[in-house]
mmCIF file of C-alpha atoms in Angstrom:
data_model
loop_
_atom_site.group_PDB
_atom_site.id
_atom_site.type_symbol
_atom_site.label_atom_id
_atom_site.label_comp_id
_atom_site.label_asym_id
_atom_site.label_seq_id
_atom_site.Cartn_x
_atom_site.Cartn_y
_atom_site.Cartn_z
ATOM 1 C CA MET A 728 2.693 14.388 -29.200
ATOM 2 C CA THR A 729 1.890 11.746 -25.713
ATOM 3 C CA GLU A 730 1.833 12.927 -22.444
ATOM 4 C CA LEU A 731 4.860 11.934 -19.844
ATOM 5 C CA THR A 732 3.698 9.682 -16.683
ATOM 6 C CA ASN A 733 7.040 8.302 -15.690
ATOM 7 C CA ILE A 734 6.357 8.613 -11.675
ATOM 8 C CA LEU A 735 5.068 5.832 -10.164
ATOM 9 C CA HIS A 736 4.149 5.504 -6.486
ATOM 10 C CA CYS A 737 3.482 1.918 -5.492
ATOM 11 C CA ASP A 738 1.933 1.629 -1.818
ATOM 12 C CA LEU A 739 0.475 -1.422 -0.351
ATOM 13 C CA ASP A 740 -3.043 -1.760 0.875
ATOM 14 C CA ALA A 741 -3.814 -1.513 4.740
ATOM 15 C CA PHE A 742 -0.023 -3.383 5.005
ATOM 16 C CA PHE A 743 0.280 -4.265 8.776
ATOM 17 C CA ALA A 744 -3.040 -5.594 9.096
ATOM 18 C CA SER A 745 -2.862 -7.262 5.772
ATOM 19 C CA VAL A 746 -0.203 -9.459 6.404
ATOM 20 C CA GLU A 747 -1.627 -10.365 8.959
ATOM 21 C CA GLN A 748 -4.557 -11.270 7.373
ATOM 22 C CA LEU A 749 -1.962 -13.058 4.602
ATOM 23 C CA ASP A 750 -0.567 -15.698 7.956
ATOM 24 C CA ASN A 751 -3.682 -15.732 9.589
ATOM 25 C CA PRO A 752 -6.733 -16.548 7.008
ATOM 26 C CA SER A 753 -9.412 -17.043 9.953
ATOM 27 C CA LEU A 754 -8.813 -12.939 9.917
ATOM 28 C CA LEU A 755 -9.985 -11.933 6.368
ATOM 29 C CA GLY A 756 -12.802 -9.857 6.388
ATOM 30 C CA LYS A 757 -12.436 -9.656 10.090
ATOM 31 C CA PRO A 758 -11.852 -5.776 11.197
ATOM 32 C CA VAL A 759 -8.012 -6.180 12.314
ATOM 33 C CA VAL A 760 -6.136 -3.694 14.107
ATOM 34 C CA VAL A 761 -2.406 -3.583 14.168
ATOM 35 C CA GLY A 762 -0.385 -1.411 17.056
ATOM 36 C CA GLY A 763 -0.322 -0.208 20.567
ATOM 37 C CA SER A 764 -2.078 -1.641 23.634
ATOM 38 C CA ILE A 765 -5.646 -0.975 24.547
ATOM 39 C CA HIS A 766 -4.370 -0.968 27.766
ATOM 40 C CA SER A 767 -2.758 0.862 27.572
ATOM 41 C CA ARG A 768 -1.298 5.269 25.364
ATOM 42 C CA GLY A 769 -0.733 2.786 22.187
ATOM 43 C CA VAL A 770 -1.643 4.495 19.064
ATOM 44 C CA VAL A 771 -2.994 2.080 15.822
ATOM 45 C CA SER A 772 -0.440 1.497 13.325
ATOM 46 C CA THR A 773 -2.854 0.362 10.847
ATOM 47 C CA CYS A 774 -5.757 -1.956 10.627
ATOM 48 C CA SER A 775 -7.919 -3.828 7.440
ATOM 49 C CA TYR A 776 -9.973 -1.991 5.352
ATOM 50 C CA GLU A 777 -12.627 -3.625 7.549
ATOM 51 C CA ALA A 778 -11.672 -2.187 10.339
ATOM 52 C CA ARG A 779 -12.087 1.608 8.648
ATOM 53 C CA LYS A 780 -15.244 1.491 8.664
ATOM 54 C CA PHE A 781 -16.283 1.817 12.210
ATOM 55 C CA GLY A 782 -14.195 4.892 11.842
ATOM 56 C CA ILE A 783 -10.739 3.588 12.973
ATOM 57 C CA ARG A 784 -7.838 5.382 11.652
ATOM 58 C CA SER A 785 -3.397 5.350 12.003
ATOM 59 C CA ALA A 786 -2.601 7.336 14.841
ATOM 60 C CA MET A 787 -5.976 7.150 16.660
ATOM 61 C CA PRO A 788 -5.656 5.821 20.390
ATOM 62 C CA THR A 789 -5.785 2.365 20.905
ATOM 63 C CA ALA A 790 -8.661 2.868 23.425
ATOM 64 C CA GLN A 791 -10.252 4.533 21.084
ATOM 65 C CA ALA A 792 -10.274 2.180 18.846
ATOM 66 C CA TYR A 793 -11.689 -0.731 20.782
ATOM 67 C CA ARG A 794 -14.429 1.848 21.678
ATOM 68 C CA LEU A 795 -15.256 2.209 18.711
ATOM 69 C CA CYS A 796 -15.516 -1.467 17.872
ATOM 70 C CA PRO A 797 -14.319 -3.642 20.210
ATOM 71 C CA GLN A 798 -15.346 -6.426 18.673
ATOM 72 C CA ALA A 799 -12.072 -5.918 15.643
ATOM 73 C CA VAL A 800 -9.906 -8.602 16.400
ATOM 74 C CA PHE A 801 -6.253 -6.044 18.260
ATOM 75 C CA LEU A 802 -2.624 -6.942 17.013
ATOM 76 C CA PRO A 803 0.346 -6.282 18.647
ATOM 77 C CA VAL A 804 2.907 -4.943 16.188
ATOM 78 C CA ASN A 805 5.221 -7.515 14.318
ATOM 79 C CA MET A 806 8.154 -5.523 12.603
ATOM 80 C CA PRO A 807 10.817 -8.103 11.787
ATOM 81 C CA ARG A 808 7.376 -9.951 9.674
ATOM 82 C CA TYR A 809 6.293 -6.971 8.134
ATOM 83 C CA LEU A 810 10.354 -6.146 7.379
ATOM 84 C CA GLU A 811 10.387 -9.861 5.628
ATOM 85 C CA ILE A 812 7.497 -9.072 3.049
ATOM 86 C CA SER A 813 8.586 -5.671 2.780
ATOM 87 C CA LYS A 814 11.975 -6.435 1.489
ATOM 88 C CA GLN A 815 9.949 -8.442 -0.811
ATOM 89 C CA VAL A 816 8.479 -6.569 -2.859
ATOM 90 C CA PHE A 817 10.884 -3.769 -2.601
ATOM 91 C CA SER A 818 12.410 -6.746 -5.007
ATOM 92 C CA ILE A 819 9.473 -7.049 -7.256
ATOM 93 C CA LEU A 820 10.085 -3.106 -7.804
ATOM 94 C CA SER A 821 13.279 -3.190 -8.539
ATOM 95 C CA ARG A 822 12.631 -5.120 -11.820
ATOM 96 C CA TYR A 823 10.643 -2.309 -13.053
ATOM 97 C CA SER A 824 12.753 0.563 -12.511
ATOM 98 C CA PRO A 825 16.709 0.962 -11.484
ATOM 99 C CA ILE A 826 15.286 4.573 -10.361
ATOM 100 C CA MET A 827 13.399 3.620 -7.128
ATOM 101 C CA GLU A 828 12.713 5.703 -4.004
ATOM 102 C CA VAL A 829 11.492 4.133 -0.669
ATOM 103 C CA ILE A 830 9.686 6.522 1.034
ATOM 104 C CA SER A 831 8.468 4.142 4.218
ATOM 105 C CA ILE A 832 8.473 0.172 4.814
ATOM 106 C CA ASP A 833 4.744 0.037 2.572
ATOM 107 C CA GLU A 834 5.673 2.219 -0.034
ATOM 108 C CA ALA A 835 7.931 3.730 -2.693
ATOM 109 C CA PHE A 836 7.876 5.717 -5.767
ATOM 110 C CA LEU A 837 9.415 3.985 -9.171
ATOM 111 C CA ASP A 838 11.352 6.528 -12.154
ATOM 112 C CA ILE A 839 9.927 4.181 -14.883
ATOM 113 C CA SER A 840 11.343 6.595 -17.945
ATOM 114 C CA GLY A 841 12.882 4.659 -20.497
ATOM 115 C CA CYS A 842 11.746 1.579 -19.147
ATOM 116 C CA SER A 843 8.456 1.053 -22.048
ATOM 117 C CA ASN A 844 10.783 -0.943 -24.678
ATOM 118 C CA LEU A 845 11.236 -3.674 -22.017
ATOM 119 C CA TYR A 846 8.085 -3.549 -20.110
ATOM 120 C CA GLY A 847 5.780 -1.543 -21.910
ATOM 121 C CA SER A 848 3.142 1.288 -20.854
ATOM 122 C CA PRO A 849 2.770 2.970 -17.598
ATOM 123 C CA GLU A 850 -0.378 1.428 -17.597
ATOM 124 C CA LYS A 851 0.877 -2.242 -18.157
ATOM 125 C CA ILE A 852 3.686 -1.578 -15.640
ATOM 126 C CA GLY A 853 1.494 -0.751 -12.701
ATOM 127 C CA CYS A 854 -0.419 -3.500 -13.790
ATOM 128 C CA LEU A 855 2.739 -6.065 -13.849
ATOM 129 C CA ILE A 856 3.736 -4.925 -10.351
ATOM 130 C CA LYS A 857 0.105 -5.669 -9.371
ATOM 131 C CA GLU A 858 0.317 -8.730 -9.788
ATOM 132 C CA GLN A 859 3.386 -10.362 -9.141
ATOM 133 C CA VAL A 860 2.826 -8.649 -5.540
ATOM 134 C CA TYR A 861 -0.644 -10.508 -5.783
ATOM 135 C CA SER A 862 0.911 -13.289 -6.966
ATOM 136 C CA GLU A 863 4.436 -13.919 -4.932
ATOM 137 C CA LEU A 864 2.935 -12.573 -1.550
ATOM 138 C CA GLY A 865 -0.452 -12.454 -1.647
ATOM 139 C CA LEU A 866 -0.917 -9.230 -0.527
ATOM 140 C CA THR A 867 -2.971 -6.279 -2.944
ATOM 141 C CA ILE A 868 -1.148 -2.879 -3.997
ATOM 142 C CA SER A 869 -1.823 0.230 -5.718
ATOM 143 C CA VAL A 870 -0.489 2.328 -7.851
ATOM 144 C CA GLY A 871 -0.078 6.094 -9.290
ATOM 145 C CA ILE A 872 0.969 7.165 -12.075
ATOM 146 C CA SER A 873 1.698 10.869 -13.284
ATOM 147 C CA TYR A 874 4.286 13.019 -14.636
ATOM 148 C CA ASN A 875 5.425 14.163 -11.332
ATOM 149 C CA LYS A 876 5.451 12.038 -7.859
ATOM 150 C CA PHE A 877 3.238 14.350 -5.770
ATOM 151 C CA LEU A 878 0.220 13.617 -8.535
ATOM 152 C CA ALA A 879 1.525 9.195 -8.838
ATOM 153 C CA LYS A 880 0.982 9.318 -4.859
ATOM 154 C CA LEU A 881 -2.665 11.236 -5.100
ATOM 155 C CA ALA A 882 -3.248 8.578 -7.460
ATOM 156 C CA SER A 883 -2.595 5.539 -5.860
ATOM 157 C CA ASP A 884 -4.248 7.121 -2.752
ATOM 158 C CA MET A 885 -7.657 7.693 -5.245
ATOM 159 C CA ASP A 886 -8.831 3.961 -5.774
ATOM 160 C CA LYS A 887 -7.288 2.356 -2.720
ATOM 161 C CA PRO A 888 -7.046 -0.983 -2.293
ATOM 162 C CA ASP A 889 -5.910 -2.191 -5.416
ATOM 163 C CA GLY A 890 -6.053 0.509 -6.761
ATOM 164 C CA LEU A 891 -4.574 2.054 -10.486
ATOM 165 C CA ARG A 892 -4.992 5.832 -11.505
ATOM 166 C CA ILE A 893 -3.356 8.125 -13.704
ATOM 167 C CA ILE A 894 -3.006 11.441 -13.882
ATOM 168 C CA THR A 895 -1.785 13.456 -17.047
ATOM 169 C CA GLU A 896 -0.496 17.252 -17.054
ATOM 170 C CA SER A 897 -3.862 17.559 -19.219
ATOM 171 C CA GLU A 898 -5.420 16.145 -17.202
ATOM 172 C CA ALA A 899 -3.953 18.061 -13.485
ATOM 173 C CA LEU A 900 -4.196 21.322 -15.419
#
């Protein structure tokens, strides 16, 4: 008997910072922090993985992020651009299942029950999503696969960035 792993959690990696790096390739490989001003009471919306190495995290006061990494590139939030890219990502995701639950600007759950006849195994579907998001938009996305949303979300967080992880029922027990 095959274990059911029909829920995918798709989560873009460091989304706002990744879009900024996509739009300005000179930022690639640099610590990028997107959020409020370092001179006000703003907070970090997100940061690149390069910035995370300095201890910077989402929701941290931007002034604290500056103290941790003054050489980081600090950018304001560009919500219209992020929404534009988000819609394109969700368009890609909707190709693989009619059942999609968007939970934020950069993540969604897909129920792929019954989709294997069209696209293959859950792992194959996850790989196809990752390949298409990267080839069409130049962004990485982490995919977690399991039999429920909680474990699919946990799986997507386990191999960030650009990961794909499956948690089967037998592994969860």
